[in-house]
């Protein structure tokens, strides 16, 4: 009579013969007889895998874990996010912690999966209590790395799945990301003394302490008190030229300490996280402007002051060029020129098409010299550089963002999450109502949670170079990035046939 199987959940054909129904001890004792099978006895104290033979034993050895039984399934990517507008810091931390744990995130000692990266964005309303924020959250939530910043406003996704832009009031948004296969390299920088931009890139790499070969993207937040923000961004581009950088300048506040969050501390300088492996950030930079008039070339300039422009064979001062453009505009457009005129600075020596405003870096006009018709721009210019006047309004911003996000939805993988770093000049002030930017994104990515902050300057690439922007929405879409030649072959836990 067959013995009782110690693992009745296995099919009979996988069992040693002595446990198969209908197999007698006599038949097992006759080599070569009916039902004869080469078997290996299982010594006392061994795992069930040693009692099996052939392909069955090999498969069992792959999946058996003495303490767990069968191997646990590979962890799944996840994004859990919560948003609170509680005026109390303790109340807001408790609300987001409760919401995140209710969505499957156990806290310390709770036995749940630990997040790989926690992103925290809070408004300046909590500035006086800021040192308490991360310790409060870490009491209830677990993550390997914590990073975030203070903002002039907060972007987050509520319990109903709807994203919101919360301006000029208390708000806290926390996002927990589970990213299997990700290579995460968080860093914090003391930006008071930067490495030399004229030397080798190695001092920059040593300073950051992160391997560029393991990264495709960088999340970057800079304290508003950082003395050399543009040099810092340029240096990081110098050290990590193939890495897309997305982020912003944190919001200033009157309390002691910085505006950046890292692990369990409030810090100054800069914080960031390089992301690589199986994940990356796809950047989308929406500058919210449309071109007017032709593309000019800089004929004469001094630093950031343009003295003369050319349009083909025609030469004129910038003011004269603008007066010519004004004659072609509608009354509504001429009114916009009074308060929403900018200059697009081309990022290439190639003649740029006016139909591609993203090819221009949009910069503020700082002033006009009526004596010689020159204009000052918030960017240094060089001889021959392409420029074009730009107008900014709500309709243009909506249209441009819609087009850019439609393009992202068509060419990129489905995002796990979207991060938005928007200028304080956008939001209600631009659109006349709440949730202007996130509403457009939700229409194209309805299931993707959104979080972020309103910043004092936005960081994102234009034509392959990272810039500090104004009046811009800098997006980062967190998408899977399979390794070249990656295959699921051999990862199956299915038993052999």
XYZ file of C-alpha atoms in Angstrom, residues 77-354:
278
model
C 6.006 47.792 -9.305
C 3.628 50.075 -7.473
C 2.937 53.727 -6.802
C 0.915 54.740 -3.778
C 0.238 58.403 -3.159
C -1.716 60.477 -0.660
C -2.601 64.145 -0.224
C -3.684 66.142 2.823
C -4.654 69.775 3.371
C -4.730 69.586 7.147
C -3.403 72.822 8.643
C -1.604 70.855 11.356
C 1.633 69.118 10.388
C 0.878 66.207 12.725
C -2.641 65.953 11.336
C -1.433 66.007 7.723
C 1.247 63.368 8.413
C -1.299 61.146 10.142
C -3.788 61.485 7.269
C -1.348 60.615 4.498
C 0.126 57.752 6.544
C -3.313 56.265 7.157
C -4.246 56.571 3.489
C -0.997 55.006 2.273
C -1.206 52.115 4.715
C -4.801 51.463 3.733
C -3.560 51.000 0.165
C -1.255 48.172 1.120
C 1.736 49.847 2.686
C 2.595 48.486 6.112
C 4.610 50.605 8.444
C 7.561 49.585 10.593
C 6.912 46.156 12.038
C 3.798 45.725 9.904
C 5.245 43.104 7.595
C 4.435 44.895 4.348
C 6.698 45.560 1.397
C 9.135 48.410 1.896
C 9.012 51.164 -0.707
C 12.183 51.818 -2.650
C 11.705 55.599 -2.816
C 9.503 58.014 -0.884
C 8.851 61.456 -2.392
C 7.636 64.160 0.009
C 6.345 67.590 -1.015
C 4.936 70.085 1.471
C 3.924 73.730 1.430
C 5.779 76.522 3.206
C 2.889 76.695 5.699
C 4.662 73.922 7.643
C 8.091 75.601 7.544
C 8.380 76.207 11.297
C 7.703 72.515 12.024
C 9.634 71.141 9.055
C 12.294 69.207 11.069
C 9.496 67.070 12.527
C 7.968 66.057 9.195
C 10.158 63.147 8.066
C 10.459 61.589 11.555
C 6.658 61.670 11.820
C 6.205 59.976 8.464
C 8.914 57.385 9.138
C 7.114 56.290 12.307
C 4.297 54.898 10.145
C 5.812 54.325 6.701
C 8.877 52.480 5.485
C 11.068 53.308 2.501
C 14.721 52.760 1.640
C 15.226 56.369 0.534
C 13.399 59.612 1.353
C 13.696 62.796 -0.680
C 11.596 65.912 -1.247
C 11.278 69.653 -0.862
C 9.181 72.559 0.299
C 7.149 74.317 -2.376
C 5.068 77.434 -2.810
C 2.262 74.986 -3.550
C 1.815 71.232 -3.670
C 0.703 68.828 -6.376
C -0.828 65.545 -5.248
C -3.426 62.883 -5.930
C -6.372 62.446 -3.595
C -8.016 59.287 -2.293
C -10.480 59.336 -5.208
C -7.623 59.247 -7.715
C -8.067 62.865 -8.828
C -4.920 65.029 -8.992
C -4.954 68.524 -7.520
C -2.802 71.651 -7.455
C -3.032 73.201 -4.006
C -1.815 76.790 -3.868
C -1.389 79.275 -1.041
C -2.518 76.908 1.707
C -1.186 74.043 3.802
C -0.727 70.799 1.928
C 1.339 67.606 2.112
C 1.774 65.021 -0.645
C 3.644 61.725 -0.163
C 4.339 59.162 -2.881
C 5.731 55.684 -2.193
C 7.348 53.942 -5.144
C 8.126 50.256 -5.395
C 10.543 49.872 -8.335
C 11.814 46.327 -8.908
C 15.081 46.340 -10.800
C 15.736 50.046 -10.215
C 19.223 51.394 -9.547
C 18.722 54.306 -7.140
C 21.592 56.563 -6.100
C 20.399 59.332 -3.744
C 22.756 62.177 -2.878
C 22.951 65.368 -0.856
C 25.356 68.173 -1.814
C 26.846 71.044 0.125
C 26.755 73.626 -2.657
C 28.757 76.349 -0.923
C 31.912 75.278 -2.761
C 31.485 73.765 -6.227
C 34.115 71.795 -8.162
C 35.852 73.594 -11.016
C 33.850 73.771 -14.257
C 37.060 74.253 -16.256
C 38.719 71.061 -15.082
C 37.971 67.365 -15.396
C 34.502 65.969 -14.757
C 35.943 63.505 -12.218
C 35.848 65.941 -9.245
C 32.137 66.444 -9.941
C 31.566 62.687 -10.049
C 33.488 62.246 -6.801
C 31.530 65.095 -5.215
C 28.140 63.594 -6.098
C 29.337 60.069 -5.377
C 27.129 58.371 -7.976
C 28.043 56.197 -10.947
C 26.797 57.677 -14.265
C 26.909 54.237 -15.884
C 24.034 53.134 -13.628
C 21.747 56.093 -14.326
C 19.449 57.359 -17.055
C 17.657 60.097 -15.110
C 18.145 62.461 -12.202
C 15.602 63.944 -9.837
C 17.095 67.221 -8.569
C 15.966 69.766 -5.955
C 17.997 72.861 -5.082
C 17.620 75.106 -2.050
C 16.692 78.717 -2.922
C 19.658 79.914 -0.856
C 22.159 78.063 -3.037
C 24.674 80.714 -4.198
C 25.455 79.353 -7.692
C 22.392 77.566 -9.011
C 23.194 77.857 -12.718
C 26.786 76.726 -12.186
C 25.547 73.766 -10.164
C 23.168 72.692 -12.940
C 25.888 73.163 -15.561
C 28.339 71.118 -13.495
C 25.887 68.246 -13.103
C 25.306 68.324 -16.858
C 29.084 68.244 -17.333
C 29.475 65.214 -15.064
C 26.325 63.375 -16.178
C 25.774 64.480 -19.799
C 23.592 61.516 -20.812
C 21.303 61.781 -17.784
C 17.961 63.615 -18.106
C 17.462 65.951 -15.152
C 14.056 67.027 -13.813
C 13.200 68.993 -10.679
C 13.030 72.497 -9.316
C 14.157 75.188 -6.905
C 12.440 74.706 -3.562
C 10.251 77.410 -2.048
C 11.813 79.985 0.296
C 10.514 80.451 3.820
C 11.279 82.582 6.868
C 11.964 79.741 9.331
C 15.427 78.531 10.259
C 16.981 75.808 8.117
C 16.770 74.767 4.521
C 13.937 73.820 2.202
C 15.085 70.321 1.214
C 14.200 66.915 2.673
C 16.602 63.982 2.735
C 16.249 60.760 4.755
C 15.107 62.148 8.138
C 16.648 65.618 7.901
C 16.047 69.123 6.577
C 19.066 70.216 4.540
C 20.365 73.030 2.339
C 22.397 72.916 -0.878
C 20.949 70.309 -3.208
C 19.477 66.827 -2.990
C 18.731 64.369 -5.726
C 18.431 60.793 -6.824
C 19.864 59.169 -9.919
C 17.510 56.572 -11.385
C 18.605 53.710 -13.609
C 18.286 50.000 -14.093
C 14.759 49.076 -15.111
C 13.302 52.580 -14.626
C 13.794 56.098 -15.971
C 12.173 59.545 -16.033
C 10.950 60.785 -19.409
C 11.172 64.613 -19.282
C 8.557 66.916 -20.781
C 9.160 70.672 -20.558
C 6.191 72.948 -21.317
C 7.203 76.612 -21.481
C 3.719 77.909 -22.237
C 4.600 80.333 -25.032
C 3.989 80.704 -28.764
C 6.211 82.529 -31.244
C 5.319 85.760 -32.986
C 7.146 87.190 -35.956
C 10.133 85.714 -37.776
C 13.218 84.002 -36.399
C 16.025 86.556 -36.114
C 19.785 86.129 -35.785
C 21.846 88.105 -33.284
C 24.031 90.516 -35.248
C 25.517 92.427 -32.309
C 25.325 91.838 -28.574
C 27.136 92.494 -25.315
C 26.691 89.718 -22.761
C 22.902 89.601 -22.268
C 22.098 92.825 -24.195
C 21.039 92.530 -27.850
C 22.038 95.561 -29.901
C 21.117 94.474 -33.427
C 19.164 91.681 -35.134
C 19.042 90.451 -38.713
C 16.196 88.938 -40.702
C 17.810 87.730 -43.886
C 19.510 90.787 -45.335
C 17.596 93.257 -43.143
C 19.266 94.668 -40.044
C 17.509 96.579 -37.275
C 17.493 97.156 -33.551
C 15.420 94.728 -31.455
C 12.893 97.456 -30.666
C 12.463 98.282 -34.361
C 11.980 94.578 -35.121
C 9.313 94.339 -32.428
C 7.490 97.413 -33.740
C 7.284 95.764 -37.153
C 5.814 92.621 -35.582
C 3.241 94.633 -33.619
C 1.721 95.876 -36.863
C 0.775 92.296 -37.779
C -0.866 91.408 -34.442
C -4.486 91.535 -33.393
C -5.606 93.997 -30.687
C -5.731 91.152 -28.132
C -2.198 90.079 -29.011
C -0.918 93.631 -28.774
C -2.392 93.808 -25.275
C -0.542 90.621 -24.336
C 2.711 92.211 -25.482
C 2.316 94.776 -22.696
C 2.715 92.183 -19.904
C 3.427 88.716 -21.383
C 6.246 89.233 -23.903
C 9.307 86.970 -23.786
C 12.221 86.074 -26.001
C 12.930 82.573 -27.234
C 16.659 81.870 -27.454
C 17.591 79.142 -29.916
C 19.607 76.237 -28.565
C 21.214 75.380 -31.921
C 23.119 77.134 -34.694
C 20.727 75.582 -37.190
C 17.879 77.746 -38.451
C 14.903 76.878 -36.277
C 11.313 76.540 -37.341
C 8.799 78.796 -35.676
